[in-house]
Amino acid sequence: MDIVVAGTGYVGLVTGACLAEVGHKVICVDVDEKKIGIMKKGISPIYEPGLSDLLEKNYANGNLDFTTDYEEAYRKADVVFIGVGTPERSDGSANLDYVFSVCGQIAKNITKDCLVVVKSTVPIGTNDRVEEFLRENVENNIQVEVASNPEFLAQGTAVKDTLYASRIVIGVESENAKNILMNIYKRFNQPIVVTNRRSAEMIKYASNDFLALKISFINEMANVCEIVGADIEDVAKGMSYDSRIGNKFLNAGIGYGGSCFPKDTKALHWLANDHGYEVKTIKATIEVNENQKYKLFRKAKEFFGSLKNKRVAILGLTFKPGTDDLREAPSIPNIRRMLDEGAKIIAYDPVGENNFKKIYPDEITYAESIEESIKDADMVFIFTEWEEVKNIDIDIFIKEMKTPIIFDGRNCFDLNDICEKSVYYYSIGRKTINNFIKKNLMKKNFFEGGN
Ligand code: UDX
Ligand code: UDX
């Protein structure tokens, strides 16, 4: 069976590599020539643990190939997986232009019956539209069917999440489509949930939006903890022993980012609204996240009065550890606000620097190490919980910074390890440690109009 994967972003490339790894013959198509050239050398264009090894191995053994020649690829295809992006439009709806552009290419070039599998996250009903479009546009007497097969991979663990998926969801409208996909996926040996197409599309949104809701919920609980003097880590731990609640996605912080939660919450909200229904829980999820994003910034403002001429160290730029992806990373708008205030930024991220330079090429300074970033800083913001950051010896803040004032958006440190240290430490939903301020406030005025 000839399998083609259209789009070699996180979803398409990981899907293609994993299908090849279990023994299928796969060709990945992308319009980006540079990307295809890199992959042909066995190099992954994205930072994703384990992916380079899979690419190298399966390209070498002939299971996996890459091309920009979509005409040739679709000509031979039995199955085409669509994994191109579905970015957010300014009104929150999903932009399906790439999906339909690929469908146009498929319709024009296929020469035999073909199953088109939509992996990209698409609004409910899109698979029906895609099938209609393909059937209207294919030439000759070719039979085209469409199936929905949403992905549930998280960046940083994408290969593992695909090879050892918690479940594989297949949305089909015919036995033929079901059999083809069951056949492709039986080699993965994972639970397979078969539904109709609309339910499969909805499973994806409901899953992502539920996880986003869980994060916004715990963030609100953290905000309440700060008010009432409780500790969110203890609260989450206490909750997690109830298996109905579980212990995942209960980490309070400065909100969710990434390529999925922000986009998928807005897309479902938009879609329901378009049908005259308001999903109140999702609306609140989005609002809470937007507010949470600037929590540290607000705290610093409240604290210093103004950030003008302050030296601000930033640890972590990516939306989460284990990836160089910056999509919807809270660091981006926060740094904008800091720059607008007149702060001087010295940022450090173990892998995100190159991508960040595309957004902020000149306005900020990049450090090669944590020490370099915090040296002589007036304050430090932690936006990503990289292991390297979590393993910092607290004393280096005291040694290197001008004033060891720490705003931690990812609760990287144990309060027991920090409570005796001479620092100011604000984290999310926990007691603020203010030994440094207590000690120095009487001696010196650090803050321009702050407390
Ligand atoms: C994915 C999914 O597709 C999206 O629906 C999901 O919700 C999140 O992740 P991602 O893999 O991250 O998107 O997309 P992106 O990194 O934008 O990669 C898409 C690739 O498709 C790019 O390499 C782009 O060059 C390619 N592409 C795009 C095509 O080959 N043809 C096109 O017409 C458009
Ligand atoms: C997510 C889903 O997990 C995945 O199943 C889906 O297919 C795509 O979207 P991803 O965006 O890669 O994956 O990352 P994820 O690990 O889910 O984290 C998303 C965001 O939520 C990050 O910004 C992370 O910092 C934040 N988060 C996560 C929290 O703030 N608290 C948590 O407890 C968990």
Short mmCIF file of C-alpha atoms and ligand atoms in Angstrom, two decimals:
data_model
loop_
_atom_site.label_atom_id
_atom_site.label_comp_id
_atom_site.label_asym_id
_atom_site.label_seq_id
_atom_site.Cartn_x
_atom_site.Cartn_y
_atom_site.Cartn_z
CA MET A 1 0.00 0.00 0.00
CA ASP A 2 1.41 3.42 -0.95
CA ILE A 3 0.91 5.94 1.82
CA VAL A 4 1.46 9.66 1.27
CA VAL A 5 1.56 12.20 4.08
CA ALA A 6 0.87 15.79 3.07
CA GLY A 7 2.60 18.40 5.24
CA THR A 8 5.71 17.80 7.29
CA GLY A 9 5.03 19.90 10.38
CA TYR A 10 4.86 18.31 13.82
CA VAL A 11 1.84 16.27 12.94
CA GLY A 12 2.61 15.19 9.38
CA LEU A 13 6.28 14.42 9.86
CA VAL A 14 5.84 12.47 13.08
CA THR A 15 2.93 10.54 11.55
CA GLY A 16 4.97 9.72 8.44
CA ALA A 17 8.01 8.64 10.42
CA CYS A 18 5.99 6.45 12.80
CA LEU A 19 4.02 4.79 9.98
CA ALA A 20 7.35 4.00 8.31
CA GLU A 21 8.78 2.74 11.59
CA VAL A 22 6.05 0.07 11.87
CA GLY A 23 6.86 -1.06 8.32
CA HIS A 24 4.67 0.95 5.93
CA LYS A 25 6.01 2.57 2.77
CA VAL A 26 5.53 6.29 3.20
CA ILE A 27 6.24 9.38 1.12
CA CYS A 28 6.07 12.75 2.86
CA VAL A 29 5.13 15.69 0.66
CA ASP A 30 5.72 19.30 1.49
CA VAL A 31 5.72 22.50 -0.56
CA ASP A 32 8.78 23.72 1.34
CA GLU A 33 11.81 22.69 -0.73
CA LYS A 34 14.33 23.68 1.89
CA LYS A 35 12.65 21.48 4.48
CA ILE A 36 12.51 18.49 2.13
CA GLY A 37 16.23 18.97 1.33
CA ILE A 38 17.10 18.88 5.04
CA MET A 39 15.04 15.75 5.63
CA LYS A 40 16.61 13.97 2.70
CA LYS A 41 19.87 14.27 4.62
CA GLY A 42 18.18 12.41 7.48
CA ILE A 43 17.96 15.57 9.58
CA SER A 44 14.79 16.60 11.37
CA PRO A 45 13.73 20.20 10.62
CA ILE A 46 12.10 20.37 14.06
CA TYR A 47 13.41 19.69 17.54
CA GLU A 48 11.56 16.58 18.66
CA PRO A 49 13.19 13.84 20.76
CA GLY A 50 13.64 10.57 18.86
CA LEU A 51 12.48 11.95 15.52
CA SER A 52 15.89 12.32 13.86
CA ASP A 53 16.68 8.66 14.59
CA LEU A 54 13.42 7.51 13.01
CA LEU A 55 13.96 9.71 9.95
CA GLU A 56 17.51 8.55 9.43
CA LYS A 57 16.74 4.87 9.92
CA ASN A 58 13.61 4.71 7.78
CA TYR A 59 14.99 6.90 5.02
CA ALA A 60 18.00 4.59 4.86
CA ASN A 61 15.90 1.39 4.76
CA GLY A 62 13.63 2.81 2.07
CA ASN A 63 10.40 2.90 4.09
CA LEU A 64 10.37 6.68 4.16
CA ASP A 65 10.96 9.23 1.44
CA PHE A 66 10.44 12.98 1.03
CA THR A 67 9.44 15.00 -1.98
CA THR A 68 8.07 18.29 -3.19
CA ASP A 69 6.74 16.52 -6.29
CA TYR A 70 3.16 16.10 -5.10
CA GLU A 71 1.89 15.23 -8.56
CA GLU A 72 4.03 12.12 -8.68
CA ALA A 73 3.32 11.24 -5.04
CA TYR A 74 -0.49 11.47 -5.38
CA ARG A 75 -0.45 9.60 -8.69
CA LYS A 76 0.61 6.44 -6.87
CA ALA A 77 -1.23 6.96 -3.60
CA ASP A 78 -3.62 4.46 -2.05
CA VAL A 79 -3.97 6.50 1.12
CA VAL A 80 -3.18 10.19 1.72
CA PHE A 81 -2.91 11.53 5.26
CA ILE A 82 -3.42 15.30 5.44
CA GLY A 83 -1.29 16.91 8.15
CA VAL A 84 -0.99 20.51 7.01
CA GLY A 85 -1.59 23.29 9.51
CA THR A 86 -5.01 24.75 10.32
CA PRO A 87 -4.03 28.05 11.92
CA GLU A 88 -6.34 30.41 13.68
CA ARG A 89 -7.94 33.26 11.77
CA SER A 90 -8.27 36.66 13.43
CA ASP A 91 -11.89 35.90 14.41
CA GLY A 92 -10.84 32.63 16.12
CA SER A 93 -12.11 30.32 13.38
CA ALA A 94 -9.84 27.69 11.81
CA ASN A 95 -8.19 28.52 8.51
CA LEU A 96 -8.76 25.56 6.18
CA ASP A 97 -7.05 27.03 3.12
CA TYR A 98 -4.06 24.64 3.35
CA VAL A 99 -6.31 21.61 3.76
CA PHE A 100 -8.34 22.51 0.68
CA SER A 101 -5.27 23.44 -1.31
CA VAL A 102 -3.89 19.93 -0.68
CA CYS A 103 -7.30 18.45 -1.59
CA GLY A 104 -7.16 20.31 -4.90
CA GLN A 105 -3.77 18.75 -5.61
CA ILE A 106 -5.00 15.28 -4.63
CA ALA A 107 -8.12 15.51 -6.80
CA LYS A 108 -6.08 16.60 -9.78
CA ASN A 109 -3.44 13.90 -9.56
CA ILE A 110 -4.77 10.65 -8.14
CA THR A 111 -5.04 7.83 -10.64
CA LYS A 112 -6.72 5.16 -8.54
CA ASP A 113 -9.24 4.76 -5.72
CA CYS A 114 -7.96 6.56 -2.69
CA LEU A 115 -8.69 7.06 0.99
CA VAL A 116 -7.97 10.59 2.18
CA VAL A 117 -7.39 10.73 5.93
CA VAL A 118 -7.67 14.09 7.65
CA LYS A 119 -5.23 14.27 10.55
CA SER A 120 -5.15 18.04 10.89
CA THR A 121 -7.49 19.39 13.54
CA VAL A 122 -10.54 20.62 11.66
CA PRO A 123 -13.96 21.97 12.66
CA ILE A 124 -16.77 19.46 12.88
CA GLY A 125 -18.23 18.82 9.44
CA THR A 126 -14.99 19.54 7.56
CA ASN A 127 -14.47 15.90 6.60
CA ASP A 128 -17.90 15.96 4.92
CA ARG A 129 -16.91 19.09 3.03
CA VAL A 130 -13.58 17.59 2.05
CA GLU A 131 -15.28 14.48 0.67
CA GLU A 132 -17.77 16.56 -1.25
CA PHE A 133 -14.98 18.72 -2.66
CA LEU A 134 -12.87 15.73 -3.71
CA ARG A 135 -15.78 13.93 -5.34
CA GLU A 136 -16.70 17.05 -7.29
CA ASN A 137 -13.13 17.61 -8.43
CA VAL A 138 -11.62 14.19 -9.14
CA GLU A 139 -11.20 13.34 -12.72
CA ASN A 140 -12.17 9.97 -14.30
CA ASN A 141 -14.14 7.41 -12.41
CA ILE A 142 -12.04 7.28 -9.30
CA GLN A 143 -13.61 6.53 -5.91
CA VAL A 144 -12.45 8.82 -3.12
CA GLU A 145 -13.42 8.38 0.49
CA VAL A 146 -12.55 10.53 3.47
CA ALA A 147 -11.81 9.48 7.04
CA SER A 148 -11.07 11.49 10.14
CA ASN A 149 -8.09 10.38 12.22
CA PRO A 150 -7.21 13.11 14.71
CA GLU A 151 -3.82 13.14 16.39
CA PHE A 152 -3.19 13.47 20.11
CA LEU A 153 0.53 14.04 20.11
CA ALA A 154 2.12 16.56 22.40
CA GLN A 155 5.27 18.35 21.33
CA GLY A 156 8.38 17.04 23.02
CA THR A 157 6.84 13.57 23.32
CA ALA A 158 5.34 13.39 19.83
CA VAL A 159 7.11 10.18 18.74
CA LYS A 160 6.23 8.34 21.93
CA ASP A 161 2.64 9.67 21.84
CA THR A 162 2.26 8.31 18.31
CA LEU A 163 4.00 4.93 18.63
CA TYR A 164 2.40 4.26 22.03
CA ALA A 165 -0.79 6.25 21.65
CA SER A 166 -3.35 6.17 24.47
CA ARG A 167 -5.91 5.56 21.73
CA ILE A 168 -6.25 5.80 17.98
CA VAL A 169 -9.47 7.47 16.88
CA ILE A 170 -10.89 6.62 13.50
CA GLY A 171 -13.95 8.41 12.13
CA VAL A 172 -15.41 6.68 9.10
CA GLU A 173 -18.60 6.43 7.09
CA SER A 174 -17.93 3.08 5.38
CA GLU A 175 -16.63 -0.41 6.12
CA ASN A 176 -14.01 0.02 3.40
CA ALA A 177 -12.48 3.10 5.03
CA LYS A 178 -12.62 1.40 8.42
CA ASN A 179 -10.85 -1.72 7.14
CA ILE A 180 -8.06 0.25 5.47
CA LEU A 181 -7.32 2.25 8.61
CA MET A 182 -7.64 -0.75 10.96
CA ASN A 183 -5.15 -2.50 8.71
CA ILE A 184 -2.72 0.42 8.81
CA TYR A 185 -2.97 0.81 12.57
CA LYS A 186 -3.04 -2.83 13.66
CA ARG A 187 0.77 -2.77 13.75
CA PHE A 188 0.66 -0.15 16.50
CA ASN A 189 -1.19 -2.50 18.82
CA GLN A 190 -3.05 0.33 20.60
CA PRO A 191 -6.75 0.69 21.48
CA ILE A 192 -8.71 1.83 18.44
CA VAL A 193 -11.94 3.80 18.82
CA VAL A 194 -14.10 3.73 15.70
CA THR A 195 -16.82 6.37 15.37
CA ASN A 196 -18.49 8.34 12.64
CA ARG A 197 -16.53 11.25 11.17
CA ARG A 198 -18.23 14.06 13.06
CA SER A 199 -17.73 12.34 16.40
CA ALA A 200 -14.05 11.78 15.62
CA GLU A 201 -13.64 15.46 14.76
CA MET A 202 -15.44 16.37 17.97
CA ILE A 203 -13.32 13.97 20.09
CA LYS A 204 -10.26 15.99 19.15
CA TYR A 205 -11.76 19.34 20.16
CA ALA A 206 -13.42 17.96 23.27
CA SER A 207 -10.14 16.35 24.40
CA ASN A 208 -7.96 19.39 23.84
CA ASP A 209 -10.54 21.80 25.23
CA PHE A 210 -11.03 19.66 28.31
CA LEU A 211 -7.29 19.68 28.99
CA ALA A 212 -7.21 23.45 28.49
CA LEU A 213 -10.19 23.78 30.84
CA LYS A 214 -8.37 21.69 33.44
CA ILE A 215 -5.38 24.06 33.24
CA SER A 216 -7.52 27.19 33.48
CA PHE A 217 -9.40 25.64 36.39
CA ILE A 218 -6.23 24.90 38.35
CA ASN A 219 -4.91 28.37 37.54
CA GLU A 220 -8.04 29.94 39.00
CA MET A 221 -7.71 27.71 42.06
CA ALA A 222 -4.11 28.95 42.34
CA ASN A 223 -5.31 32.55 42.25
CA VAL A 224 -7.78 31.79 45.02
CA CYS A 225 -5.04 29.98 46.99
CA GLU A 226 -2.97 33.15 46.94
CA ILE A 227 -5.90 35.11 48.35
CA VAL A 228 -6.83 32.66 51.10
CA GLY A 229 -3.30 31.53 52.03
CA ALA A 230 -3.49 27.96 50.71
CA ASP A 231 -0.83 26.24 48.60
CA ILE A 232 -1.86 25.12 45.10
CA GLU A 233 0.72 22.32 44.95
CA ASP A 234 -0.70 20.76 48.10
CA VAL A 235 -4.23 21.35 46.89
CA ALA A 236 -3.52 19.69 43.51
CA LYS A 237 -1.81 16.79 45.23
CA GLY A 238 -4.73 16.31 47.56
CA MET A 239 -7.14 16.36 44.63
CA SER A 240 -5.07 13.99 42.53
CA TYR A 241 -5.55 10.94 44.74
CA ASP A 242 -9.14 10.84 43.53
CA SER A 243 -8.83 8.75 40.39
CA ARG A 244 -11.82 10.59 38.93
CA ILE A 245 -9.70 13.74 38.96
CA GLY A 246 -6.26 12.23 38.29
CA ASN A 247 -2.84 13.78 38.71
CA LYS A 248 -2.20 15.14 35.22
CA PHE A 249 -2.61 18.69 33.92
CA LEU A 250 -2.97 20.16 37.37
CA ASN A 251 0.17 22.27 37.24
CA ALA A 252 -0.67 25.90 37.88
CA GLY A 253 1.36 28.47 35.99
CA ILE A 254 1.16 31.36 33.57
CA GLY A 255 -1.27 29.56 31.31
CA TYR A 256 -1.20 27.25 28.34
CA GLY A 257 0.43 28.04 25.01
CA GLY A 258 1.43 25.94 22.01
CA SER A 259 -0.04 25.20 18.64
CA CYS A 260 -3.20 23.47 19.86
CA PHE A 261 -4.91 24.58 23.07
CA PRO A 262 -5.17 28.30 22.23
CA LYS A 263 -6.32 27.58 18.68
CA ASP A 264 -8.65 24.68 19.46
CA THR A 265 -10.44 26.42 22.32
CA LYS A 266 -11.09 29.44 20.13
CA ALA A 267 -12.12 27.32 17.14
CA LEU A 268 -14.74 25.35 19.08
CA HIS A 269 -16.02 28.48 20.75
CA TRP A 270 -16.30 30.16 17.36
CA LEU A 271 -17.98 27.13 15.77
CA ALA A 272 -20.62 26.77 18.48
CA ASN A 273 -21.26 30.54 18.43
CA ASP A 274 -21.72 30.35 14.70
CA HIS A 275 -24.53 27.89 15.41
CA GLY A 276 -26.03 30.16 18.05
CA TYR A 277 -24.65 28.32 21.09
CA GLU A 278 -22.21 29.70 23.60
CA VAL A 279 -19.88 27.15 25.23
CA LYS A 280 -19.54 28.99 28.53
CA THR A 281 -16.86 26.71 29.98
CA ILE A 282 -14.62 27.20 26.95
CA LYS A 283 -15.26 30.94 26.88
CA ALA A 284 -14.14 31.09 30.51
CA THR A 285 -11.14 28.86 29.78
CA ILE A 286 -9.94 31.31 27.13
CA GLU A 287 -10.52 34.37 29.32
CA VAL A 288 -8.77 32.85 32.33
CA ASN A 289 -5.79 31.89 30.19
CA GLU A 290 -5.49 35.37 28.70
CA ASN A 291 -5.52 36.89 32.15
CA GLN A 292 -3.10 34.35 33.61
CA LYS A 293 -0.53 35.01 30.90
CA TYR A 294 0.33 38.43 32.34
CA LYS A 295 0.25 37.48 35.99
CA LEU A 296 3.98 37.82 36.56
CA PHE A 297 4.17 41.03 34.59
CA ARG A 298 1.39 42.58 36.68
CA LYS A 299 3.11 41.42 39.85
CA ALA A 300 6.40 42.99 38.77
CA LYS A 301 4.67 46.25 37.90
CA GLU A 302 2.87 46.33 41.22
CA PHE A 303 6.20 45.72 42.80
CA PHE A 304 8.61 48.01 40.98
CA GLY A 305 6.15 50.65 39.86
CA SER A 306 7.88 50.84 36.52
CA LEU A 307 10.25 48.52 34.68
CA LYS A 308 11.95 51.44 32.95
CA ASN A 309 15.72 50.89 32.72
CA LYS A 310 15.46 47.70 34.77
CA ARG A 311 17.64 44.80 33.77
CA VAL A 312 15.28 41.85 33.34
CA ALA A 313 16.54 38.28 33.01
CA ILE A 314 14.25 35.80 31.25
CA LEU A 315 14.71 32.07 31.75
CA GLY A 316 12.81 30.01 29.19
CA LEU A 317 11.20 31.27 25.99
CA THR A 318 9.41 28.25 24.53
CA PHE A 319 5.77 27.49 25.38
CA LYS A 320 6.88 24.42 27.31
CA PRO A 321 10.11 22.46 27.83
CA GLY A 322 11.29 19.84 25.33
CA THR A 323 10.50 21.86 22.23
CA ASP A 324 11.88 24.82 20.29
CA ASP A 325 8.34 25.84 19.31
CA LEU A 326 7.27 29.34 20.24
CA ARG A 327 3.69 29.31 19.03
CA GLU A 328 1.55 31.16 21.61
CA ALA A 329 4.45 31.14 24.08
CA PRO A 330 3.61 33.53 26.95
CA SER A 331 7.19 34.86 26.75
CA ILE A 332 6.43 36.68 23.46
CA PRO A 333 3.69 39.13 24.57
CA ASN A 334 5.23 39.52 28.02
CA ILE A 335 8.56 40.59 26.56
CA ARG A 336 6.73 43.02 24.28
CA ARG A 337 5.11 44.65 27.32
CA MET A 338 8.44 44.78 29.16
CA LEU A 339 10.18 46.39 26.19
CA ASP A 340 7.37 48.91 25.86
CA GLU A 341 7.98 49.79 29.50
CA GLY A 342 11.65 50.45 28.74
CA ALA A 343 13.15 47.32 30.33
CA LYS A 344 16.42 45.82 29.16
CA ILE A 345 15.95 42.10 28.48
CA ILE A 346 18.61 39.39 28.68
CA ALA A 347 17.04 36.06 27.73
CA TYR A 348 18.20 32.48 27.96
CA ASP A 349 16.61 29.35 26.52
CA PRO A 350 18.46 26.08 25.89
CA VAL A 351 16.86 25.46 22.46
CA GLY A 352 14.43 28.26 21.62
CA GLU A 353 16.91 31.08 20.99
CA ASN A 354 17.22 30.74 17.22
CA ASN A 355 13.48 30.79 16.67
CA PHE A 356 13.06 33.66 19.12
CA LYS A 357 15.61 35.69 17.19
CA LYS A 358 13.20 35.63 14.24
CA ILE A 359 10.65 37.47 16.41
CA TYR A 360 13.04 39.67 18.40
CA PRO A 361 16.23 39.96 16.34
CA ASP A 362 17.65 43.13 17.92
CA GLU A 363 15.54 44.39 20.78
CA ILE A 364 16.77 41.90 23.35
CA THR A 365 20.10 40.37 24.33
CA TYR A 366 20.54 36.60 24.27
CA ALA A 367 22.63 34.89 26.93
CA GLU A 368 24.48 31.61 26.51
CA SER A 369 23.81 30.45 30.05
CA ILE A 370 21.56 31.01 33.03
CA GLU A 371 24.40 32.73 34.87
CA GLU A 372 25.03 35.14 32.00
CA SER A 373 21.34 35.99 31.80
CA ILE A 374 20.86 36.74 35.51
CA LYS A 375 24.16 38.57 36.00
CA ASP A 376 23.46 41.99 37.60
CA ALA A 377 19.74 41.63 36.85
CA ASP A 378 17.16 43.55 38.84
CA MET A 379 14.68 40.69 38.50
CA VAL A 380 14.27 37.35 36.79
CA PHE A 381 11.18 35.89 35.13
CA ILE A 382 10.85 32.14 34.62
CA PHE A 383 8.55 31.33 31.70
CA THR A 384 9.54 27.71 30.92
CA GLU A 385 10.32 24.93 33.37
CA TRP A 386 13.39 23.50 31.63
CA GLU A 387 15.19 20.88 33.79
CA GLU A 388 18.23 23.13 33.75
CA VAL A 389 16.16 25.90 35.30
CA LYS A 390 14.55 23.61 37.87
CA ASN A 391 18.00 22.41 38.93
CA ILE A 392 19.39 25.89 39.57
CA ASP A 393 21.20 26.29 42.86
CA ILE A 394 19.16 29.11 44.45
CA ASP A 395 22.35 30.70 45.74
CA ILE A 396 23.35 31.73 42.23
CA PHE A 397 20.45 34.19 42.16
CA ILE A 398 21.87 35.75 45.30
CA LYS A 399 25.42 35.66 43.98
CA GLU A 400 24.82 36.89 40.43
CA MET A 401 21.81 39.21 40.50
CA LYS A 402 21.83 42.82 41.48
CA THR A 403 18.69 42.13 43.48
CA PRO A 404 17.51 38.49 43.75
CA ILE A 405 13.88 39.12 42.88
CA ILE A 406 12.35 36.08 41.22
CA PHE A 407 9.03 35.81 39.42
CA ASP A 408 8.48 32.14 38.68
CA GLY A 409 5.63 31.35 36.29
CA ARG A 410 6.14 27.60 36.44
CA ASN A 411 6.67 26.87 40.15
CA CYS A 412 10.13 25.45 39.53
CA PHE A 413 11.39 25.40 43.11
CA ASP A 414 10.34 23.71 46.31
CA LEU A 415 9.33 26.35 48.82
CA ASN A 416 11.18 24.42 51.55
CA ASP A 417 14.42 24.89 49.64
CA ILE A 418 13.88 28.60 49.23
CA CYS A 419 12.12 29.73 52.41
CA GLU A 420 15.32 30.52 54.32
CA LYS A 421 17.12 32.12 51.38
CA SER A 422 17.65 35.82 51.14
CA VAL A 423 15.51 36.27 48.02
CA TYR A 424 12.15 37.62 47.01
CA TYR A 425 10.33 34.72 45.36
CA TYR A 426 6.90 34.99 43.83
CA SER A 427 5.40 31.87 42.28
CA ILE A 428 1.88 30.88 41.28
CA GLY A 429 -0.67 29.96 43.94
CA ARG A 430 1.88 29.68 46.72
CA LYS A 431 3.19 31.72 49.60
CA THR A 432 5.50 34.53 48.53
CA ILE A 433 8.95 34.34 50.13
CA ASN A 434 10.13 37.85 50.81
CA ASN A 435 13.27 37.51 52.93
CA PHE A 436 15.29 39.77 50.67
CA ILE A 437 12.80 42.60 50.74
CA LYS A 438 12.30 42.36 54.48
CA LYS A 439 16.03 42.51 55.00
CA ASN A 440 16.77 45.35 52.61
CA LEU A 441 13.69 47.48 52.46
CA MET A 442 14.70 49.55 55.43
CA LYS A 443 18.23 50.12 54.10
CA LYS A 444 17.70 51.08 50.53
CA ASN A 445 14.98 52.16 48.17
CA PHE A 446 15.05 49.62 45.38
CA PHE A 447 11.77 50.47 43.83
CA GLU A 448 10.53 53.50 42.04
CA GLY A 449 7.19 53.94 43.72
CA GLY A 450 6.70 50.21 44.41
CA ASN A 451 6.04 48.48 47.72
C1 UDX B 1 -0.61 20.59 13.03
C2 UDX B 1 -1.98 20.26 12.45
O1 UDX B 1 -1.98 20.15 11.11
C3 UDX B 1 -2.99 21.09 13.07
O2 UDX B 1 -4.26 20.87 12.55
C4 UDX B 1 -2.98 20.70 14.48
O3 UDX B 1 -4.05 21.23 15.17
C5 UDX B 1 -1.68 21.18 15.09
O4 UDX B 1 -0.62 20.73 14.42
P1 UDX B 1 1.65 21.43 12.42
O5 UDX B 1 2.05 20.06 12.04
O6 UDX B 1 2.21 21.98 13.66
O7 UDX B 1 0.07 21.52 12.47
O8 UDX B 1 1.74 22.40 11.21
P2 UDX B 1 2.90 23.21 10.57
O9 UDX B 1 4.10 23.16 11.42
O10 UDX B 1 2.29 24.47 10.13
O11 UDX B 1 3.27 22.31 9.28
C6 UDX B 1 2.50 22.16 8.19
C7 UDX B 1 3.39 21.77 7.01
O12 UDX B 1 2.56 21.62 5.88
C8 UDX B 1 4.47 22.77 6.64
O13 UDX B 1 5.71 22.13 6.52
C9 UDX B 1 4.01 23.35 5.30
O14 UDX B 1 5.09 23.69 4.45
C10 UDX B 1 3.21 22.20 4.75
N1 UDX B 1 2.19 22.60 3.78
C11 UDX B 1 1.31 23.58 4.04
C12 UDX B 1 2.12 21.94 2.55
O15 UDX B 1 2.91 21.05 2.27
N2 UDX B 1 1.16 22.30 1.66
C13 UDX B 1 0.28 23.30 1.89
O16 UDX B 1 -0.56 23.59 1.06
C14 UDX B 1 0.36 23.96 3.13
C1 UDX B 2 -1.38 19.40 23.40
C2 UDX B 2 -2.05 18.09 23.83
O1 UDX B 2 -1.44 17.61 25.05
C3 UDX B 2 -1.97 17.05 22.74
O2 UDX B 2 -2.69 15.87 23.12
C4 UDX B 2 -2.59 17.64 21.47
O3 UDX B 2 -2.56 16.73 20.41
C5 UDX B 2 -1.87 18.92 21.08
O4 UDX B 2 -1.93 19.84 22.17
P1 UDX B 2 1.10 20.36 23.35
O5 UDX B 2 0.48 21.66 22.97
O6 UDX B 2 2.28 19.88 22.61
O7 UDX B 2 0.02 19.18 23.28
O8 UDX B 2 1.57 20.45 24.87
P2 UDX B 2 1.01 20.13 26.31
O9 UDX B 2 2.04 19.35 27.01
O10 UDX B 2 -0.35 19.61 26.32
O11 UDX B 2 1.04 21.59 26.97
C6 UDX B 2 0.29 22.67 26.44
C7 UDX B 2 0.41 23.89 27.31
O12 UDX B 2 -0.23 23.69 28.55
C8 UDX B 2 1.87 24.28 27.64
O13 UDX B 2 2.01 25.68 27.51
C9 UDX B 2 2.03 23.86 29.08
O14 UDX B 2 2.96 24.64 29.78
C10 UDX B 2 0.63 24.05 29.61
N1 UDX B 2 0.31 23.21 30.79
C11 UDX B 2 0.25 21.86 30.67
C12 UDX B 2 0.08 23.81 32.02
O15 UDX B 2 0.12 25.04 32.15
N2 UDX B 2 -0.22 23.00 33.09
C13 UDX B 2 -0.30 21.65 33.01
O16 UDX B 2 -0.58 21.00 34.02
C14 UDX B 2 -0.05 21.07 31.75
#
